[in-house]
Short mmCIF file of N, CA and C in Angstrom, two decimals:
data_model
loop_
_atom_site.label_atom_id
_atom_site.label_comp_id
_atom_site.label_asym_id
_atom_site.label_seq_id
_atom_site.Cartn_x
_atom_site.Cartn_y
_atom_site.Cartn_z
N MET A 1 84.49 120.73 140.14
CA MET A 1 84.59 122.14 140.30
C MET A 1 84.56 122.81 138.95
N ALA A 2 83.85 123.95 138.91
CA ALA A 2 83.69 124.67 137.65
C ALA A 2 84.88 125.56 137.42
N PRO A 3 85.24 125.75 136.16
CA PRO A 3 86.36 126.64 135.88
C PRO A 3 86.05 128.06 136.32
N ARG A 4 87.07 128.78 136.69
CA ARG A 4 86.91 130.12 137.26
C ARG A 4 86.51 131.17 136.24
N ASN A 5 86.82 131.09 135.03
CA ASN A 5 86.54 132.14 134.07
C ASN A 5 85.21 131.93 133.35
N SER A 6 84.36 131.10 133.82
CA SER A 6 83.04 130.93 133.19
C SER A 6 82.05 131.94 133.76
N LEU A 7 81.10 132.32 132.93
CA LEU A 7 80.09 133.31 133.31
C LEU A 7 78.88 132.62 133.90
N PRO A 8 78.19 133.32 134.81
CA PRO A 8 76.98 132.69 135.35
C PRO A 8 75.93 132.62 134.25
N PRO A 9 75.01 131.73 134.38
CA PRO A 9 73.97 131.60 133.34
C PRO A 9 73.14 132.89 133.26
N ALA A 10 72.70 133.24 132.04
CA ALA A 10 71.89 134.45 131.82
C ALA A 10 70.52 134.26 132.45
N PRO A 11 69.98 135.35 133.03
CA PRO A 11 68.66 135.22 133.64
C PRO A 11 67.61 135.01 132.54
N PRO A 12 66.54 134.35 132.88
CA PRO A 12 65.51 134.12 131.87
C PRO A 12 64.88 135.46 131.43
N ARG A 13 64.51 135.55 130.15
CA ARG A 13 63.91 136.78 129.62
C ARG A 13 62.47 136.89 130.10
N SER A 14 62.15 138.06 130.61
CA SER A 14 60.77 138.31 131.03
C SER A 14 60.49 139.79 130.80
N GLY A 15 59.23 140.18 130.76
CA GLY A 15 58.87 141.58 130.57
C GLY A 15 58.93 141.98 129.11
N LEU A 16 59.11 143.26 128.88
CA LEU A 16 59.10 143.80 127.52
C LEU A 16 60.47 143.70 126.89
N THR A 17 60.49 143.31 125.67
CA THR A 17 61.73 143.29 124.92
C THR A 17 61.89 144.64 124.23
N SER A 18 63.04 144.90 123.70
CA SER A 18 63.28 146.18 123.03
C SER A 18 62.38 146.34 121.81
N ASN A 19 62.06 145.25 121.13
CA ASN A 19 61.15 145.35 119.98
C ASN A 19 59.74 145.76 120.42
N ARG A 20 59.30 145.17 121.52
CA ARG A 20 57.98 145.52 122.04
C ARG A 20 57.96 146.98 122.50
N LEU A 21 59.03 147.41 123.13
CA LEU A 21 59.10 148.81 123.56
C LEU A 21 59.00 149.75 122.37
N LEU A 22 59.67 149.42 121.28
CA LEU A 22 59.59 150.25 120.08
C LEU A 22 58.19 150.24 119.48
N LEU A 23 57.56 149.07 119.44
CA LEU A 23 56.22 148.97 118.86
C LEU A 23 55.17 149.74 119.67
N ILE A 24 55.34 149.82 120.95
CA ILE A 24 54.38 150.54 121.80
C ILE A 24 54.81 152.00 121.99
N GLY A 25 56.08 152.22 122.24
CA GLY A 25 56.56 153.56 122.57
C GLY A 25 56.57 154.52 121.40
N LEU A 26 56.94 154.07 120.22
CA LEU A 26 57.02 154.97 119.07
C LEU A 26 55.66 155.55 118.69
N PRO A 27 54.61 154.74 118.57
CA PRO A 27 53.29 155.34 118.27
C PRO A 27 52.81 156.29 119.38
N LEU A 28 53.08 155.94 120.65
CA LEU A 28 52.69 156.84 121.74
C LEU A 28 53.45 158.16 121.66
N LEU A 29 54.71 158.10 121.33
CA LEU A 29 55.51 159.31 121.18
C LEU A 29 54.98 160.17 120.03
N LEU A 30 54.65 159.55 118.92
CA LEU A 30 54.08 160.29 117.78
C LEU A 30 52.72 160.91 118.14
N LEU A 31 51.90 160.18 118.86
CA LEU A 31 50.59 160.70 119.28
C LEU A 31 50.76 161.91 120.20
N CYS A 32 51.67 161.82 121.14
CA CYS A 32 51.93 162.94 122.04
C CYS A 32 52.45 164.16 121.27
N ALA A 33 53.33 163.94 120.31
CA ALA A 33 53.87 165.03 119.51
C ALA A 33 52.77 165.70 118.70
N CYS A 34 51.86 164.92 118.12
CA CYS A 34 50.74 165.49 117.36
C CYS A 34 49.81 166.30 118.26
N CYS A 35 49.51 165.79 119.43
CA CYS A 35 48.64 166.51 120.37
C CYS A 35 49.31 167.82 120.80
N PHE A 36 50.59 167.77 121.07
CA PHE A 36 51.33 168.97 121.45
C PHE A 36 51.27 170.02 120.35
N CYS A 37 51.49 169.60 119.11
CA CYS A 37 51.43 170.53 117.97
C CYS A 37 50.04 171.11 117.81
N ALA A 38 49.00 170.30 118.00
CA ALA A 38 47.63 170.78 117.88
C ALA A 38 47.33 171.82 118.96
N VAL A 39 47.76 171.57 120.18
CA VAL A 39 47.54 172.53 121.27
C VAL A 39 48.27 173.83 120.98
N ILE A 40 49.48 173.76 120.49
CA ILE A 40 50.25 174.96 120.15
C ILE A 40 49.56 175.73 119.03
N ALA A 41 49.08 175.03 118.00
CA ALA A 41 48.41 175.69 116.87
C ALA A 41 47.13 176.39 117.32
N VAL A 42 46.32 175.72 118.12
CA VAL A 42 45.07 176.33 118.61
C VAL A 42 45.39 177.51 119.51
N GLY A 43 46.38 177.39 120.35
CA GLY A 43 46.78 178.50 121.22
C GLY A 43 47.27 179.69 120.42
N ALA A 44 48.07 179.44 119.40
CA ALA A 44 48.57 180.53 118.56
C ALA A 44 47.43 181.21 117.83
N TRP A 45 46.47 180.42 117.33
CA TRP A 45 45.30 180.99 116.65
C TRP A 45 44.49 181.86 117.62
N ALA A 46 44.25 181.36 118.82
CA ALA A 46 43.45 182.09 119.79
C ALA A 46 44.12 183.40 120.19
N VAL A 47 45.42 183.37 120.37
CA VAL A 47 46.15 184.58 120.75
C VAL A 47 46.17 185.58 119.59
N SER A 48 46.41 185.09 118.37
CA SER A 48 46.50 186.01 117.22
C SER A 48 45.15 186.62 116.88
N ASN A 49 44.06 185.94 117.15
CA ASN A 49 42.73 186.49 116.88
C ASN A 49 42.17 187.28 118.05
N GLY A 50 42.89 187.37 119.12
CA GLY A 50 42.43 188.13 120.28
C GLY A 50 41.39 187.41 121.10
N THR A 51 41.14 186.14 120.81
CA THR A 51 40.11 185.39 121.52
C THR A 51 40.41 185.31 123.01
N ILE A 52 41.64 185.01 123.35
CA ILE A 52 42.02 184.90 124.76
C ILE A 52 41.89 186.25 125.44
N ASP A 53 42.38 187.30 124.79
CA ASP A 53 42.32 188.64 125.37
C ASP A 53 40.87 189.08 125.56
N ASN A 54 39.99 188.75 124.60
CA ASN A 54 38.58 189.12 124.72
C ASN A 54 37.90 188.38 125.87
N LEU A 55 38.33 187.15 126.13
CA LEU A 55 37.75 186.42 127.25
C LEU A 55 38.21 186.98 128.59
N LEU A 56 39.51 187.34 128.64
CA LEU A 56 40.06 187.84 129.90
C LEU A 56 39.73 189.30 130.14
N ASN A 57 39.66 190.11 129.10
CA ASN A 57 39.40 191.55 129.21
C ASN A 57 38.31 191.95 128.23
N PRO A 58 37.06 191.60 128.48
CA PRO A 58 36.02 191.94 127.51
C PRO A 58 35.85 193.45 127.40
N SER A 59 35.61 193.91 126.19
CA SER A 59 35.39 195.32 125.95
C SER A 59 34.05 195.73 126.54
N PRO A 60 33.96 196.89 127.18
CA PRO A 60 32.67 197.32 127.71
C PRO A 60 31.68 197.61 126.60
N ASP A 61 32.16 197.82 125.36
CA ASP A 61 31.26 198.08 124.24
C ASP A 61 30.93 196.83 123.45
N ALA A 62 31.40 195.68 123.89
CA ALA A 62 31.14 194.44 123.16
C ALA A 62 29.69 194.02 123.37
N PRO A 63 29.02 193.61 122.28
CA PRO A 63 27.63 193.17 122.44
C PRO A 63 27.56 191.89 123.25
N ASN A 64 26.47 191.72 123.95
CA ASN A 64 26.24 190.53 124.76
C ASN A 64 25.25 189.65 124.01
N ILE A 65 25.79 188.68 123.27
CA ILE A 65 24.96 187.80 122.45
C ILE A 65 25.10 186.39 122.99
N PRO A 66 24.00 185.75 123.40
CA PRO A 66 24.07 184.39 123.92
C PRO A 66 24.18 183.37 122.78
N LEU A 67 25.34 183.35 122.08
CA LEU A 67 25.49 182.52 120.88
C LEU A 67 25.32 181.03 121.17
N GLY A 68 25.67 180.59 122.35
CA GLY A 68 25.55 179.17 122.67
C GLY A 68 24.12 178.68 122.67
N SER A 69 23.16 179.57 122.89
CA SER A 69 21.77 179.15 122.94
C SER A 69 21.03 179.45 121.65
N LEU A 70 21.72 179.95 120.63
CA LEU A 70 21.10 180.31 119.36
C LEU A 70 21.57 179.38 118.26
N SER A 71 20.71 179.22 117.24
CA SER A 71 21.14 178.47 116.06
C SER A 71 22.15 179.32 115.30
N ARG A 72 22.78 178.73 114.33
CA ARG A 72 23.78 179.46 113.54
C ARG A 72 23.16 180.68 112.87
N ASP A 73 21.98 180.50 112.25
CA ASP A 73 21.31 181.61 111.57
C ASP A 73 20.84 182.67 112.55
N GLN A 74 20.35 182.25 113.71
CA GLN A 74 19.95 183.22 114.73
C GLN A 74 21.16 184.01 115.21
N GLY A 75 22.29 183.33 115.36
CA GLY A 75 23.52 184.01 115.77
C GLY A 75 23.95 185.05 114.76
N LYS A 76 23.84 184.73 113.47
CA LYS A 76 24.19 185.70 112.42
C LYS A 76 23.25 186.90 112.47
N ALA A 77 21.96 186.66 112.67
CA ALA A 77 21.00 187.76 112.76
C ALA A 77 21.30 188.62 113.99
N ALA A 78 21.56 187.99 115.12
CA ALA A 78 21.87 188.74 116.34
C ALA A 78 23.15 189.56 116.17
N THR A 79 24.14 188.98 115.52
CA THR A 79 25.40 189.69 115.28
C THR A 79 25.17 190.90 114.38
N ALA A 80 24.34 190.76 113.36
CA ALA A 80 24.04 191.88 112.46
C ALA A 80 23.32 192.99 113.22
N ALA A 81 22.37 192.62 114.08
CA ALA A 81 21.64 193.62 114.87
C ALA A 81 22.60 194.33 115.83
N ALA A 82 23.48 193.57 116.47
CA ALA A 82 24.44 194.16 117.40
C ALA A 82 25.40 195.10 116.68
N ALA A 83 25.80 194.74 115.46
CA ALA A 83 26.70 195.60 114.68
C ALA A 83 26.00 196.92 114.35
N PHE A 84 24.72 196.84 113.99
CA PHE A 84 23.96 198.06 113.69
C PHE A 84 23.88 198.96 114.92
N VAL A 85 23.52 198.38 116.06
CA VAL A 85 23.41 199.17 117.30
C VAL A 85 24.77 199.75 117.68
N GLN A 86 25.83 199.00 117.46
CA GLN A 86 27.18 199.49 117.78
C GLN A 86 27.53 200.69 116.90
N LYS A 87 27.17 200.65 115.61
CA LYS A 87 27.45 201.78 114.71
C LYS A 87 26.61 202.99 115.11
N VAL A 88 25.36 202.77 115.49
CA VAL A 88 24.51 203.87 115.95
C VAL A 88 25.09 204.47 117.23
N GLN A 89 25.51 203.60 118.14
CA GLN A 89 26.10 204.04 119.41
C GLN A 89 27.30 204.94 119.15
N ALA A 90 28.13 204.57 118.18
CA ALA A 90 29.35 205.32 117.87
C ALA A 90 29.07 206.57 117.04
N GLY A 91 27.82 206.72 116.57
CA GLY A 91 27.50 207.85 115.71
C GLY A 91 28.08 207.70 114.32
N SER A 92 28.38 206.49 113.95
CA SER A 92 28.92 206.18 112.62
C SER A 92 27.75 205.94 111.67
N TRP A 93 27.13 207.04 111.27
CA TRP A 93 25.87 206.96 110.52
C TRP A 93 26.05 206.30 109.16
N ALA A 94 27.15 206.57 108.47
CA ALA A 94 27.38 205.95 107.16
C ALA A 94 27.48 204.43 107.28
N ASP A 95 28.17 203.97 108.33
CA ASP A 95 28.31 202.52 108.54
C ASP A 95 26.97 201.90 108.94
N ALA A 96 26.21 202.58 109.79
CA ALA A 96 24.89 202.08 110.19
C ALA A 96 23.97 202.04 108.97
N TYR A 97 24.02 203.07 108.15
CA TYR A 97 23.20 203.16 106.94
C TYR A 97 23.54 202.02 105.98
N ALA A 98 24.83 201.68 105.88
CA ALA A 98 25.26 200.59 104.99
C ALA A 98 24.74 199.24 105.45
N LEU A 99 24.40 199.10 106.73
CA LEU A 99 23.88 197.83 107.25
C LEU A 99 22.37 197.69 107.06
N CYS A 100 21.73 198.70 106.44
CA CYS A 100 20.28 198.69 106.22
C CYS A 100 19.94 198.09 104.86
N THR A 101 18.71 197.59 104.73
CA THR A 101 18.23 197.08 103.44
C THR A 101 18.07 198.25 102.48
N PRO A 102 18.10 197.98 101.18
CA PRO A 102 17.85 199.06 100.21
C PRO A 102 16.50 199.74 100.44
N ALA A 103 15.48 198.99 100.85
CA ALA A 103 14.16 199.57 101.10
C ALA A 103 14.22 200.58 102.25
N LEU A 104 14.90 200.25 103.34
CA LEU A 104 15.02 201.17 104.46
C LEU A 104 15.89 202.36 104.08
N GLN A 105 16.93 202.13 103.29
CA GLN A 105 17.77 203.24 102.83
C GLN A 105 16.96 204.24 102.01
N ARG A 106 16.08 203.72 101.13
CA ARG A 106 15.21 204.63 100.34
C ARG A 106 14.26 205.40 101.25
N GLN A 107 13.73 204.71 102.26
CA GLN A 107 12.79 205.35 103.19
C GLN A 107 13.48 206.45 104.00
N VAL A 108 14.69 206.19 104.47
CA VAL A 108 15.43 207.15 105.30
C VAL A 108 16.01 208.27 104.45
N GLY A 109 16.56 207.93 103.30
CA GLY A 109 17.09 208.94 102.40
C GLY A 109 18.61 209.01 102.36
N SER A 110 19.26 209.10 103.50
CA SER A 110 20.72 209.21 103.54
C SER A 110 21.23 208.85 104.93
N ALA A 111 22.53 208.68 105.01
CA ALA A 111 23.15 208.38 106.30
C ALA A 111 22.98 209.56 107.25
N THR A 112 23.10 210.75 106.73
CA THR A 112 22.92 211.95 107.56
C THR A 112 21.50 212.02 108.11
N ALA A 113 20.53 211.73 107.24
CA ALA A 113 19.13 211.75 107.68
C ALA A 113 18.87 210.68 108.74
N LEU A 114 19.52 209.52 108.61
CA LEU A 114 19.39 208.47 109.63
C LEU A 114 19.89 208.98 110.97
N GLY A 115 21.06 209.60 110.97
CA GLY A 115 21.63 210.14 112.20
C GLY A 115 20.77 211.23 112.80
N GLN A 116 20.23 212.10 111.97
CA GLN A 116 19.37 213.18 112.47
C GLN A 116 18.10 212.63 113.10
N ALA A 117 17.50 211.63 112.45
CA ALA A 117 16.26 211.04 112.98
C ALA A 117 16.50 210.35 114.31
N ILE A 118 17.59 209.61 114.43
CA ILE A 118 17.88 208.90 115.68
C ILE A 118 18.22 209.90 116.78
N SER A 119 19.02 210.90 116.46
CA SER A 119 19.39 211.91 117.46
C SER A 119 18.18 212.69 117.93
N ALA A 120 17.29 213.08 116.99
CA ALA A 120 16.10 213.85 117.35
C ALA A 120 15.17 213.05 118.25
N ALA A 121 15.12 211.74 118.04
CA ALA A 121 14.25 210.88 118.85
C ALA A 121 14.92 210.44 120.15
N LYS A 122 16.13 210.93 120.39
CA LYS A 122 16.91 210.54 121.57
C LYS A 122 17.03 209.02 121.64
N GLY A 123 17.32 208.44 120.46
CA GLY A 123 17.40 206.99 120.36
C GLY A 123 18.81 206.47 120.21
N GLN A 124 19.81 207.33 120.47
CA GLN A 124 21.20 206.88 120.32
C GLN A 124 21.67 206.27 121.63
N PRO A 125 21.93 204.96 121.63
CA PRO A 125 22.40 204.31 122.87
C PRO A 125 23.84 204.70 123.17
N ASN A 126 24.19 204.62 124.44
CA ASN A 126 25.59 204.85 124.82
C ASN A 126 26.21 203.59 125.40
N GLY A 127 25.58 202.47 125.15
CA GLY A 127 26.10 201.17 125.59
C GLY A 127 25.76 200.12 124.56
N PRO A 128 26.43 198.98 124.62
CA PRO A 128 26.22 197.92 123.62
C PRO A 128 24.88 197.23 123.79
N LEU A 129 24.49 196.51 122.75
CA LEU A 129 23.24 195.75 122.75
C LEU A 129 23.42 194.49 123.58
N LYS A 130 22.47 194.23 124.46
CA LYS A 130 22.39 192.95 125.17
C LYS A 130 21.19 192.22 124.57
N VAL A 131 21.45 191.18 123.82
CA VAL A 131 20.40 190.45 123.12
C VAL A 131 19.62 189.61 124.11
N ASP A 132 18.29 189.81 124.11
CA ASP A 132 17.41 189.01 124.96
C ASP A 132 16.78 187.86 124.18
N GLY A 133 16.52 188.08 122.89
CA GLY A 133 15.87 187.04 122.11
C GLY A 133 16.01 187.28 120.62
N VAL A 134 15.89 186.18 119.88
CA VAL A 134 15.91 186.22 118.43
C VAL A 134 14.77 185.33 117.96
N SER A 135 13.97 185.85 117.00
CA SER A 135 12.87 185.04 116.49
C SER A 135 13.41 183.78 115.84
N THR A 136 12.55 182.82 115.63
CA THR A 136 12.96 181.56 115.02
C THR A 136 13.45 181.83 113.60
N VAL A 137 14.62 181.31 113.31
CA VAL A 137 15.21 181.50 111.99
C VAL A 137 15.61 180.13 111.47
N SER A 138 15.21 179.82 110.24
CA SER A 138 15.62 178.56 109.61
C SER A 138 16.17 178.87 108.24
N ALA A 139 16.61 177.85 107.55
CA ALA A 139 17.26 178.04 106.25
C ALA A 139 16.37 178.80 105.26
N GLY A 140 15.09 178.57 105.30
CA GLY A 140 14.19 179.23 104.36
C GLY A 140 13.66 180.57 104.84
N THR A 141 13.97 180.94 106.07
CA THR A 141 13.46 182.18 106.65
C THR A 141 14.21 183.37 106.07
N THR A 142 13.45 184.41 105.69
CA THR A 142 14.10 185.60 105.13
C THR A 142 14.00 186.80 106.06
N SER A 143 13.37 186.64 107.21
CA SER A 143 13.29 187.76 108.15
C SER A 143 13.50 187.26 109.58
N ALA A 144 13.95 188.18 110.41
CA ALA A 144 14.18 187.86 111.82
C ALA A 144 13.98 189.12 112.65
N THR A 145 13.65 188.93 113.91
CA THR A 145 13.51 190.04 114.84
C THR A 145 14.41 189.77 116.03
N VAL A 146 15.23 190.76 116.36
CA VAL A 146 16.13 190.66 117.51
C VAL A 146 15.65 191.66 118.56
N THR A 147 15.45 191.19 119.78
CA THR A 147 15.07 192.07 120.88
C THR A 147 16.18 192.09 121.91
N GLY A 148 16.27 193.19 122.62
CA GLY A 148 17.29 193.29 123.64
C GLY A 148 17.20 194.61 124.36
N THR A 149 18.26 194.95 125.05
CA THR A 149 18.34 196.21 125.77
C THR A 149 19.70 196.84 125.51
N ALA A 150 19.73 198.15 125.67
CA ALA A 150 20.98 198.90 125.58
C ALA A 150 20.85 200.07 126.55
N LEU A 151 21.97 200.67 126.89
CA LEU A 151 21.93 201.84 127.77
C LEU A 151 21.61 203.10 126.98
N PHE A 152 20.69 203.87 127.50
CA PHE A 152 20.33 205.17 126.96
C PHE A 152 20.50 206.14 128.13
N GLY A 153 21.59 206.89 128.12
CA GLY A 153 21.93 207.67 129.30
C GLY A 153 22.43 206.70 130.35
N LYS A 154 21.79 206.72 131.51
CA LYS A 154 22.19 205.80 132.58
C LYS A 154 21.20 204.66 132.78
N THR A 155 20.13 204.65 131.99
CA THR A 155 19.12 203.62 132.18
C THR A 155 19.02 202.72 130.95
N PRO A 156 18.79 201.44 131.19
CA PRO A 156 18.61 200.54 130.05
C PRO A 156 17.25 200.77 129.40
N GLY A 157 17.23 200.60 128.10
CA GLY A 157 15.98 200.75 127.36
C GLY A 157 15.85 199.65 126.33
N PRO A 158 14.63 199.44 125.85
CA PRO A 158 14.39 198.35 124.90
C PRO A 158 14.95 198.66 123.50
N VAL A 159 15.37 197.61 122.84
CA VAL A 159 15.85 197.69 121.46
C VAL A 159 15.17 196.58 120.67
N LEU A 160 14.64 196.93 119.52
CA LEU A 160 14.04 195.95 118.61
C LEU A 160 14.63 196.23 117.23
N VAL A 161 15.21 195.21 116.62
CA VAL A 161 15.78 195.35 115.29
C VAL A 161 15.17 194.27 114.40
N GLU A 162 14.52 194.72 113.33
CA GLU A 162 13.94 193.80 112.35
C GLU A 162 14.94 193.65 111.21
N LEU A 163 15.19 192.41 110.84
CA LEU A 163 16.20 192.14 109.81
C LEU A 163 15.60 191.36 108.65
N GLU A 164 16.24 191.52 107.51
CA GLU A 164 15.86 190.77 106.31
C GLU A 164 17.13 190.12 105.77
N ARG A 165 16.99 188.86 105.37
CA ARG A 165 18.14 188.16 104.79
C ARG A 165 18.22 188.52 103.31
N ILE A 166 19.37 189.07 102.92
CA ILE A 166 19.63 189.40 101.53
C ILE A 166 20.87 188.62 101.13
N GLY A 167 20.66 187.58 100.34
CA GLY A 167 21.76 186.67 100.03
C GLY A 167 22.17 185.94 101.30
N ALA A 168 23.43 186.04 101.66
CA ALA A 168 23.93 185.39 102.88
C ALA A 168 23.97 186.35 104.06
N ASP A 169 23.66 187.62 103.82
CA ASP A 169 23.78 188.65 104.85
C ASP A 169 22.43 189.04 105.44
N TRP A 170 22.46 189.44 106.70
CA TRP A 170 21.28 190.00 107.35
C TRP A 170 21.43 191.51 107.34
N LYS A 171 20.37 192.20 106.88
CA LYS A 171 20.36 193.67 106.81
C LYS A 171 19.20 194.19 107.65
N VAL A 172 19.37 195.38 108.21
CA VAL A 172 18.34 195.99 109.06
C VAL A 172 17.23 196.52 108.17
N ASN A 173 16.00 196.11 108.49
CA ASN A 173 14.83 196.53 107.72
C ASN A 173 13.94 197.46 108.54
N GLY A 174 14.21 197.58 109.83
CA GLY A 174 13.45 198.45 110.71
C GLY A 174 14.01 198.32 112.12
N PHE A 175 13.75 199.33 112.94
CA PHE A 175 14.28 199.29 114.30
C PHE A 175 13.48 200.23 115.19
N SER A 176 13.55 199.94 116.47
CA SER A 176 12.96 200.79 117.50
C SER A 176 13.97 200.87 118.63
N LEU A 177 14.40 202.07 118.95
CA LEU A 177 15.40 202.27 119.99
C LEU A 177 14.81 203.08 121.14
N ASN A 178 14.79 202.49 122.32
CA ASN A 178 14.34 203.15 123.54
C ASN A 178 12.88 203.58 123.48
N LYS A 179 12.04 202.77 122.88
CA LYS A 179 10.60 203.09 122.79
C LYS A 179 9.79 201.99 123.40
#
């Protein structure tokens, strides 16, 4: 007979030991923490830049540029054309004039003259530019043409903006509004 105060034999060890749990669990915990921090950082950036708000509540005056289907340079040209049309739409002639090449500025004469010419031709849109196309643009290309439509009164009309690359910026070198 066995003595009464003896303990039963310990069960055989099987499964994960505490060392194995630490070796597997600690890296997984660190990975999860890093992913969580990255998601928080991207979310904070999107909220602070208004990206989320712009997706959920797009401005009716925001240009419609199909950036996903354009190259980086085409996107920059389209954005410059949309900015010009937006300034014209707002009647911000000095800002629109500043987006023009020096050659076009000399041809037009002044921001006031630009506004008078556009107003006289009934070429001031009352809606944002919807880009339909951008000419092929590559690293060595110094000119681009952006075509699209904008609202003129209650009807859409054609918009053509010719751009020239000056340094890293695209500037308006010519345009046709509602013609």
